[in-house]
CSV table of C-alpha atoms and ligand atoms in Angstrom, one decimal:
chain,number,residue,atom,x,y,z
A,1,UNK,CA,66.4,226.5,210.3
A,2,UNK,CA,69.4,225.7,212.8
A,3,UNK,CA,69.2,227.9,216.1
A,4,UNK,CA,72.4,228.8,218.2
A,5,UNK,CA,71.9,227.2,221.3
A,6,UNK,CA,70.6,229.6,223.7
A,7,UNK,CA,72.0,230.6,226.9
A,8,UNK,CA,69.9,231.5,229.8
A,9,UNK,CA,69.1,235.1,229.8
A,10,UNK,CA,72.3,236.8,230.1
A,11,UNK,CA,73.2,237.6,234.0
A,12,UNK,CA,73.7,241.3,234.8
A,13,UNK,CA,77.6,241.4,234.2
A,14,UNK,CA,77.5,238.8,231.6
A,15,UNK,CA,79.5,236.0,233.2
A,16,UNK,CA,80.3,233.7,230.3
A,17,UNK,CA,80.1,229.8,230.9
A,18,UNK,CA,82.4,227.6,228.9
A,19,UNK,CA,80.7,224.3,229.9
A,20,UNK,CA,77.4,225.4,228.1
A,21,UNK,CA,79.0,224.8,224.5
A,22,UNK,CA,80.9,221.6,225.6
A,23,UNK,CA,79.4,220.2,222.6
A,24,UNK,CA,80.9,222.6,220.3
A,25,UNK,CA,84.2,222.5,221.7
A,26,UNK,CA,84.1,218.7,221.4
A,27,UNK,CA,83.3,219.1,217.8
A,28,UNK,CA,86.0,222.0,217.3
A,29,UNK,CA,88.8,219.6,218.3
A,30,UNK,CA,87.7,216.7,216.4
A,31,UNK,CA,87.5,219.4,213.4
A,32,UNK,CA,91.1,220.1,214.6
A,33,UNK,CA,92.0,216.7,213.8
A,34,UNK,CA,91.0,217.0,210.3
A,35,UNK,CA,87.6,215.0,211.2
A,36,UNK,CA,85.4,216.1,207.8
A,37,UNK,CA,82.2,214.9,209.0
A,38,UNK,CA,82.4,216.6,212.3
A,39,UNK,CA,83.2,219.7,210.0
A,40,UNK,CA,80.0,219.3,208.1
A,41,UNK,CA,77.9,218.9,211.1
A,42,UNK,CA,79.2,222.3,212.4
A,43,UNK,CA,78.8,223.8,209.3
A,44,UNK,CA,75.0,222.6,209.1
A,45,UNK,CA,74.7,223.9,212.9
A,46,UNK,CA,76.2,227.4,211.8
A,47,UNK,CA,75.7,228.0,208.2
A,48,UNK,CA,72.3,230.1,209.0
A,49,UNK,CA,73.0,231.9,211.8
A,50,UNK,CA,76.2,232.9,209.9
A,51,UNK,CA,74.9,233.9,206.7
A,52,UNK,CA,72.4,235.9,208.1
A,53,UNK,CA,74.7,237.6,210.0
A,54,UNK,CA,77.0,238.5,207.3
A,55,UNK,CA,73.8,239.3,205.1
A,56,UNK,CA,72.8,241.9,207.6
A,57,UNK,CA,76.6,243.5,206.9
A,58,UNK,CA,77.1,243.1,202.9
A,59,UNK,CA,73.4,243.2,202.2
A,60,UNK,CA,74.2,241.0,198.9
A,61,UNK,CA,73.0,237.5,199.0
A,62,UNK,CA,76.1,236.1,196.6
A,63,UNK,CA,78.7,238.2,199.0
A,64,UNK,CA,77.3,236.6,201.9
A,65,UNK,CA,77.1,233.4,200.4
A,66,UNK,CA,81.1,233.5,199.3
A,67,UNK,CA,81.9,234.9,202.9
A,68,UNK,CA,80.2,232.4,204.5
A,69,UNK,CA,82.2,229.9,202.8
A,70,UNK,CA,85.5,231.8,204.0
A,71,UNK,CA,84.3,231.7,207.3
A,72,UNK,CA,83.9,227.9,207.9
A,73,UNK,CA,87.4,227.4,205.8
A,74,UNK,CA,88.9,229.7,208.5
A,75,UNK,CA,87.2,227.8,211.2
A,76,UNK,CA,88.8,224.3,209.8
A,77,UNK,CA,92.0,226.2,209.7
A,78,UNK,CA,91.9,227.6,213.1
A,79,UNK,CA,89.9,224.6,214.8
A,80,UNK,CA,93.7,223.0,215.8
A,81,UNK,CA,94.5,226.3,217.6
A,82,UNK,CA,91.4,227.1,219.0
A,83,UNK,CA,91.6,228.2,222.6
A,84,UNK,CA,88.5,227.9,224.6
A,85,UNK,CA,88.1,231.3,226.3
A,86,UNK,CA,84.8,232.0,225.2
A,87,UNK,CA,81.9,230.5,223.1
A,88,UNK,CA,82.7,228.6,219.8
A,89,UNK,CA,79.8,230.6,218.5
A,90,UNK,CA,81.2,233.7,219.5
A,91,UNK,CA,84.6,232.9,217.7
A,92,UNK,CA,82.9,232.2,214.5
A,93,UNK,CA,80.9,235.6,214.5
A,94,UNK,CA,84.3,237.2,215.0
A,95,UNK,CA,85.4,235.5,212.2
A,96,UNK,CA,82.6,236.6,210.3
A,97,UNK,CA,82.6,240.1,211.4
A,98,UNK,CA,86.3,240.3,210.4
A,99,UNK,CA,85.5,239.2,206.9
A,100,UNK,CA,82.4,241.7,206.5
A,101,UNK,CA,85.0,244.6,207.6
A,102,UNK,CA,87.4,243.7,205.3
A,103,UNK,CA,84.8,243.4,202.6
A,104,UNK,CA,83.1,246.6,203.3
A,105,UNK,CA,86.8,248.6,203.4
A,106,UNK,CA,87.2,246.8,200.1
A,107,UNK,CA,84.1,248.0,198.8
A,108,UNK,CA,84.4,251.6,200.1
A,109,UNK,CA,87.9,251.7,198.5
A,110,UNK,CA,86.4,250.7,195.3
A,111,UNK,CA,83.9,252.9,195.4
A,112,UNK,CA,81.1,251.0,195.0
A,113,UNK,CA,78.0,252.9,195.1
A,114,UNK,CA,76.9,253.1,198.6
A,115,UNK,CA,73.2,253.6,199.6
A,116,UNK,CA,72.3,256.6,201.9
A,117,UNK,CA,72.2,255.0,205.6
A,118,UNK,CA,70.5,258.1,207.0
A,119,UNK,CA,66.8,257.6,207.4
A,120,UNK,CA,65.9,261.1,207.0
A,121,UNK,CA,64.2,263.7,208.9
A,122,UNK,CA,61.1,261.7,210.5
A,123,UNK,CA,59.1,264.9,209.9
A,124,UNK,CA,59.6,264.1,205.9
A,125,UNK,CA,58.4,260.5,206.7
A,126,UNK,CA,54.8,261.5,207.4
A,127,UNK,CA,52.5,260.3,204.9
A,128,UNK,CA,48.6,261.0,203.7
A,129,UNK,CA,46.0,259.4,206.1
A,130,UNK,CA,44.8,256.2,205.0
A,131,UNK,CA,41.1,254.7,205.1
A,132,UNK,CA,42.1,251.3,206.4
A,133,UNK,CA,44.1,251.0,209.7
A,134,UNK,CA,45.5,247.6,208.3
A,135,UNK,CA,46.9,249.3,205.2
A,136,UNK,CA,48.6,251.9,207.3
A,137,UNK,CA,49.9,249.0,209.5
A,138,UNK,CA,51.4,247.0,206.7
A,139,UNK,CA,52.7,249.9,205.2
A,140,UNK,CA,54.6,250.9,208.5
A,141,UNK,CA,55.7,247.2,208.9
A,142,UNK,CA,57.4,247.6,205.2
A,143,UNK,CA,58.8,250.9,206.3
A,144,UNK,CA,60.3,249.7,209.1
A,145,UNK,CA,61.7,246.8,207.6
A,146,UNK,CA,63.2,249.2,204.6
A,147,UNK,CA,64.5,251.5,207.6
A,148,UNK,CA,66.2,248.5,209.2
A,149,UNK,CA,68.2,248.2,206.2
A,150,UNK,CA,69.4,251.6,206.1
A,151,UNK,CA,70.9,251.9,209.7
A,152,UNK,CA,74.4,252.0,210.0
A,153,UNK,CA,76.0,248.4,209.7
A,154,UNK,CA,77.3,248.0,213.0
A,155,UNK,CA,73.8,249.0,214.3
A,156,UNK,CA,72.4,246.4,211.8
A,157,UNK,CA,74.8,244.0,213.1
A,158,UNK,CA,74.3,244.6,217.0
A,159,UNK,CA,70.6,244.4,216.7
A,160,UNK,CA,70.5,241.2,214.9
A,161,UNK,CA,72.6,239.7,217.1
A,162,UNK,CA,70.8,240.4,220.2
A,163,UNK,CA,67.2,239.9,219.0
A,164,UNK,CA,67.7,236.9,216.5
A,165,UNK,CA,70.4,235.2,217.8
A,166,UNK,CA,70.3,235.9,221.8
A,167,UNK,CA,73.8,237.1,222.1
A,168,UNK,CA,74.6,239.2,225.2
A,169,UNK,CA,75.9,242.4,225.4
A,170,UNK,CA,79.2,241.2,226.4
A,171,UNK,CA,78.9,238.9,223.4
A,172,UNK,CA,78.2,241.4,221.0
A,173,UNK,CA,81.3,243.2,222.4
A,174,UNK,CA,83.5,240.5,221.8
A,175,UNK,CA,82.1,240.0,218.5
A,176,UNK,CA,82.1,243.5,217.2
A,177,UNK,CA,85.5,244.3,219.2
A,178,UNK,CA,83.6,247.3,220.7
A,179,UNK,CA,83.0,248.3,224.6
A,180,UNK,CA,79.8,247.2,226.4
A,181,UNK,CA,78.7,250.7,226.6
A,182,UNK,CA,79.4,250.7,222.8
A,183,UNK,CA,76.8,247.7,222.4
A,184,UNK,CA,74.5,249.4,224.6
A,185,UNK,CA,74.9,252.7,222.5
A,186,UNK,CA,74.6,251.2,219.2
A,187,UNK,CA,71.0,248.8,220.0
A,188,UNK,CA,69.6,251.8,221.9
A,189,UNK,CA,70.6,254.3,218.8
A,190,UNK,CA,69.1,251.9,216.3
A,191,UNK,CA,65.6,251.4,218.1
A,192,UNK,CA,65.4,255.1,218.9
A,193,UNK,CA,65.8,255.9,215.0
A,194,UNK,CA,63.2,253.2,214.1
A,195,UNK,CA,60.9,254.8,216.6
A,196,UNK,CA,61.2,258.0,215.3
A,197,UNK,CA,60.2,256.8,212.0
A,198,UNK,CA,57.1,254.6,213.7
A,199,UNK,CA,55.9,258.0,215.2
A,200,UNK,CA,56.5,260.0,212.1
A,201,UNK,CA,54.1,257.6,210.3
A,202,UNK,CA,51.6,257.3,212.9
A,203,UNK,CA,51.6,261.2,212.8
A,204,UNK,CA,51.3,261.5,216.5
A,205,UNK,CA,55.0,262.0,217.4
A,206,UNK,CA,55.4,263.1,221.1
B,1,UNK,CA,64.4,258.4,238.2
B,2,UNK,CA,63.8,261.0,235.4
B,3,UNK,CA,62.3,260.4,232.2
B,4,UNK,CA,65.4,261.0,230.3
B,5,UNK,CA,67.5,258.7,232.4
B,6,UNK,CA,64.7,255.9,232.1
B,7,UNK,CA,64.2,256.9,228.3
B,8,UNK,CA,68.2,255.8,228.1
B,9,UNK,CA,67.9,252.7,230.0
B,10,UNK,CA,64.8,251.1,228.5
B,11,UNK,CA,66.6,249.9,225.4
B,12,UNK,CA,69.2,247.6,227.6
B,13,UNK,CA,66.2,246.9,229.8
B,14,UNK,CA,64.4,245.3,227.6
B,15,UNK,CA,67.5,243.3,226.6
B,16,UNK,CA,67.8,242.2,230.5
B,17,UNK,CA,71.0,243.7,230.6
B,18,UNK,CA,70.7,245.9,233.6
B,19,UNK,CA,71.8,245.2,236.9
B,20,UNK,CA,68.7,244.2,239.5
B,21,UNK,CA,68.5,247.7,241.3
B,22,UNK,CA,68.4,249.9,238.0
B,23,UNK,CA,65.8,247.4,236.3
B,24,UNK,CA,63.5,247.9,239.0
B,25,UNK,CA,64.1,251.3,239.0
B,26,UNK,CA,63.4,251.2,235.0
B,27,UNK,CA,60.3,249.0,235.9
B,28,UNK,CA,58.9,251.3,238.5
B,29,UNK,CA,59.1,254.3,236.2
B,30,UNK,CA,57.6,252.5,233.3
B,31,UNK,CA,54.6,251.4,235.4
B,32,UNK,CA,54.0,255.2,236.2
B,33,UNK,CA,55.0,257.2,233.2
B,34,UNK,CA,52.8,256.8,230.1
B,35,UNK,CA,55.3,258.2,227.8
B,36,UNK,CA,58.0,255.9,228.7
B,37,UNK,CA,56.0,252.7,228.8
B,38,UNK,CA,55.0,253.7,225.1
B,39,UNK,CA,58.5,253.7,224.2
B,40,UNK,CA,59.1,250.3,226.0
B,41,UNK,CA,56.2,249.0,224.1
B,42,UNK,CA,57.4,250.7,220.7
B,43,UNK,CA,60.5,249.0,221.3
B,44,UNK,CA,59.1,245.5,221.6
B,45,UNK,CA,57.0,246.0,218.3
B,46,UNK,CA,60.7,246.9,216.8
B,47,UNK,CA,62.1,243.8,218.0
B,48,UNK,CA,59.2,241.7,216.4
B,49,UNK,CA,60.0,243.5,213.1
B,50,UNK,CA,63.6,242.6,213.7
B,51,UNK,CA,62.6,239.0,214.0
B,52,UNK,CA,60.6,239.2,210.6
B,53,UNK,CA,63.8,240.4,209.0
B,54,UNK,CA,64.0,238.4,205.7
B,55,UNK,CA,66.5,235.7,205.9
B,56,UNK,CA,68.4,234.0,203.4
B,57,UNK,CA,69.1,230.2,203.1
B,58,UNK,CA,72.1,228.2,201.6
B,59,UNK,CA,72.2,225.2,199.2
B,60,UNK,CA,70.8,222.2,200.9
B,61,UNK,CA,74.2,220.6,200.4
B,62,UNK,CA,76.6,223.6,201.2
B,63,UNK,CA,77.9,221.5,204.1
B,64,UNK,CA,78.6,218.6,202.3
B,65,UNK,CA,80.4,220.8,199.5
B,66,UNK,CA,82.6,222.6,202.1
B,67,UNK,CA,83.6,219.4,203.5
B,68,UNK,CA,84.8,218.1,200.2
B,69,UNK,CA,86.8,221.4,199.5
B,70,UNK,CA,88.6,221.3,202.8
B,71,UNK,CA,89.3,217.7,202.1
B,72,UNK,CA,91.0,218.7,198.8
B,73,UNK,CA,92.6,221.7,200.7
B,74,UNK,CA,94.2,219.2,203.3
B,75,UNK,CA,95.6,217.1,200.4
B,76,UNK,CA,96.9,220.5,199.0
B,77,UNK,CA,98.6,220.9,202.2
B,78,UNK,CA,100.4,217.7,202.9
B,79,UNK,CA,101.1,217.0,198.9
B,80,UNK,CA,103.4,218.5,196.6
B,81,UNK,CA,100.8,220.7,194.5
B,82,UNK,CA,100.4,224.1,195.6
B,83,UNK,CA,97.5,225.8,194.0
B,84,UNK,CA,96.7,229.8,194.9
B,85,UNK,CA,93.3,230.2,196.6
B,86,UNK,CA,91.1,232.1,193.7
B,87,UNK,CA,91.7,229.1,191.6
B,88,UNK,CA,90.3,227.0,194.2
B,89,UNK,CA,87.3,229.2,193.7
B,90,UNK,CA,87.1,228.3,190.3
B,91,UNK,CA,88.1,224.8,190.6
B,92,UNK,CA,85.2,224.6,193.2
B,93,UNK,CA,82.5,224.7,190.4
B,94,UNK,CA,84.3,221.8,188.5
B,95,UNK,CA,84.1,219.6,191.7
B,96,UNK,CA,80.4,220.3,192.1
B,97,UNK,CA,79.9,219.6,188.2
B,98,UNK,CA,81.6,216.2,188.3
B,99,UNK,CA,80.6,215.0,192.0
B,100,UNK,CA,78.4,212.4,190.2
B,101,UNK,CA,81.5,210.8,188.2
B,102,UNK,CA,83.5,210.7,191.2
B,103,UNK,CA,81.1,209.0,193.8
B,104,UNK,CA,79.5,207.0,191.6
B,105,UNK,CA,82.7,204.9,190.4
B,106,UNK,CA,85.5,204.1,192.6
B,107,UNK,CA,88.0,203.6,189.7
B,108,UNK,CA,90.8,205.8,189.5
B,109,UNK,CA,90.5,209.0,187.1
B,110,UNK,CA,93.8,208.5,185.2
B,111,UNK,CA,92.0,207.4,182.3
B,112,UNK,CA,90.5,211.1,181.9
B,113,UNK,CA,94.3,212.6,182.9
B,114,UNK,CA,95.8,213.2,179.5
B,115,UNK,CA,96.0,217.0,179.6
B,116,UNK,CA,99.3,218.7,179.6
B,117,UNK,CA,101.5,219.2,182.7
B,118,UNK,CA,100.4,222.2,184.7
B,119,UNK,CA,97.2,223.1,182.8
B,120,UNK,CA,93.9,223.8,184.2
B,121,UNK,CA,92.8,220.3,183.5
B,122,UNK,CA,96.2,218.5,184.7
B,123,UNK,CA,95.8,220.3,187.9
B,124,UNK,CA,91.9,219.5,188.4
B,125,UNK,CA,92.6,216.1,188.1
B,126,UNK,CA,95.3,215.8,190.2
B,127,UNK,CA,93.9,217.3,193.2
B,128,UNK,CA,90.4,215.3,192.5
B,129,UNK,CA,92.6,212.3,192.5
B,130,UNK,CA,94.7,212.9,195.6
B,131,UNK,CA,91.5,213.9,197.5
B,132,UNK,CA,89.8,210.8,196.3
B,133,UNK,CA,92.6,208.7,197.9
B,134,UNK,CA,93.1,210.7,201.0
C,301,ZN,ZN1,58.9,258.8,231.9
């Protein structure tokens, strides 16, 4: 599993440093010159983060694979004109996000059956008591996982980028093209909704 | 700090996204308030679940395939041949199939290239040949 190089914990106000990712900048420059092996190395580094970010959006494995391919072709095409304003990884996620947004628009236009994204009333999610705490815990984890997939797509994506890719709120705001406060709100709402489910299942809602 | 305010900031606190003053206030509140501490701990558990979110993986030779595609596309851009993108997706599956042929023998593919002009087969071999030489 390829992991995106991590920055030290985001400073308040999230000051971006380009120097942290010089390796990626050099790679992008090489790709811009048409260096195929640099391109392949770059793809190897980012293919898993990208395909899983997209998968969080489109929730279909094959669509995610196709879109990932398109992301890297766009990277190849755009590498020559890339301007080092932010991190290279942000640029890649932004390309992925734009493709996802288009794909979701296209799906909605075509009237693809879209699953209900609401989590429902937490009170309704209460289950009969089980004998074993272990069983209940496992079921709760499964329910939480299912609930994650039912969050609105931007909440899923923001939570994923924060927790699994360690992007700062500022970086997420650039990828999703929303305000900083918007990112905070997306992630907070996602967690609040998931917590309601946890508490509902435990039967000890405050 | 009141619970309502603290509760709203616990998520950002967990993500180290608060300035130091606000961060200290939330930390202090969590230390004293059972309800808000419970929220914080629940959010930590949710993070653990998010980390377990099932991941997918691409084929091991995904990068190599893409490398070959861009090489072929480069040939297309500089060459005389113009192939629309949807056709590329189609052609790509052939490239995968014929990989072995292309890499095991250095000789040109002309011997196979007896398709009528501008048929699918003609275009494919033309591209393959170009990218092989590029
Ligand atoms: Zn409190």
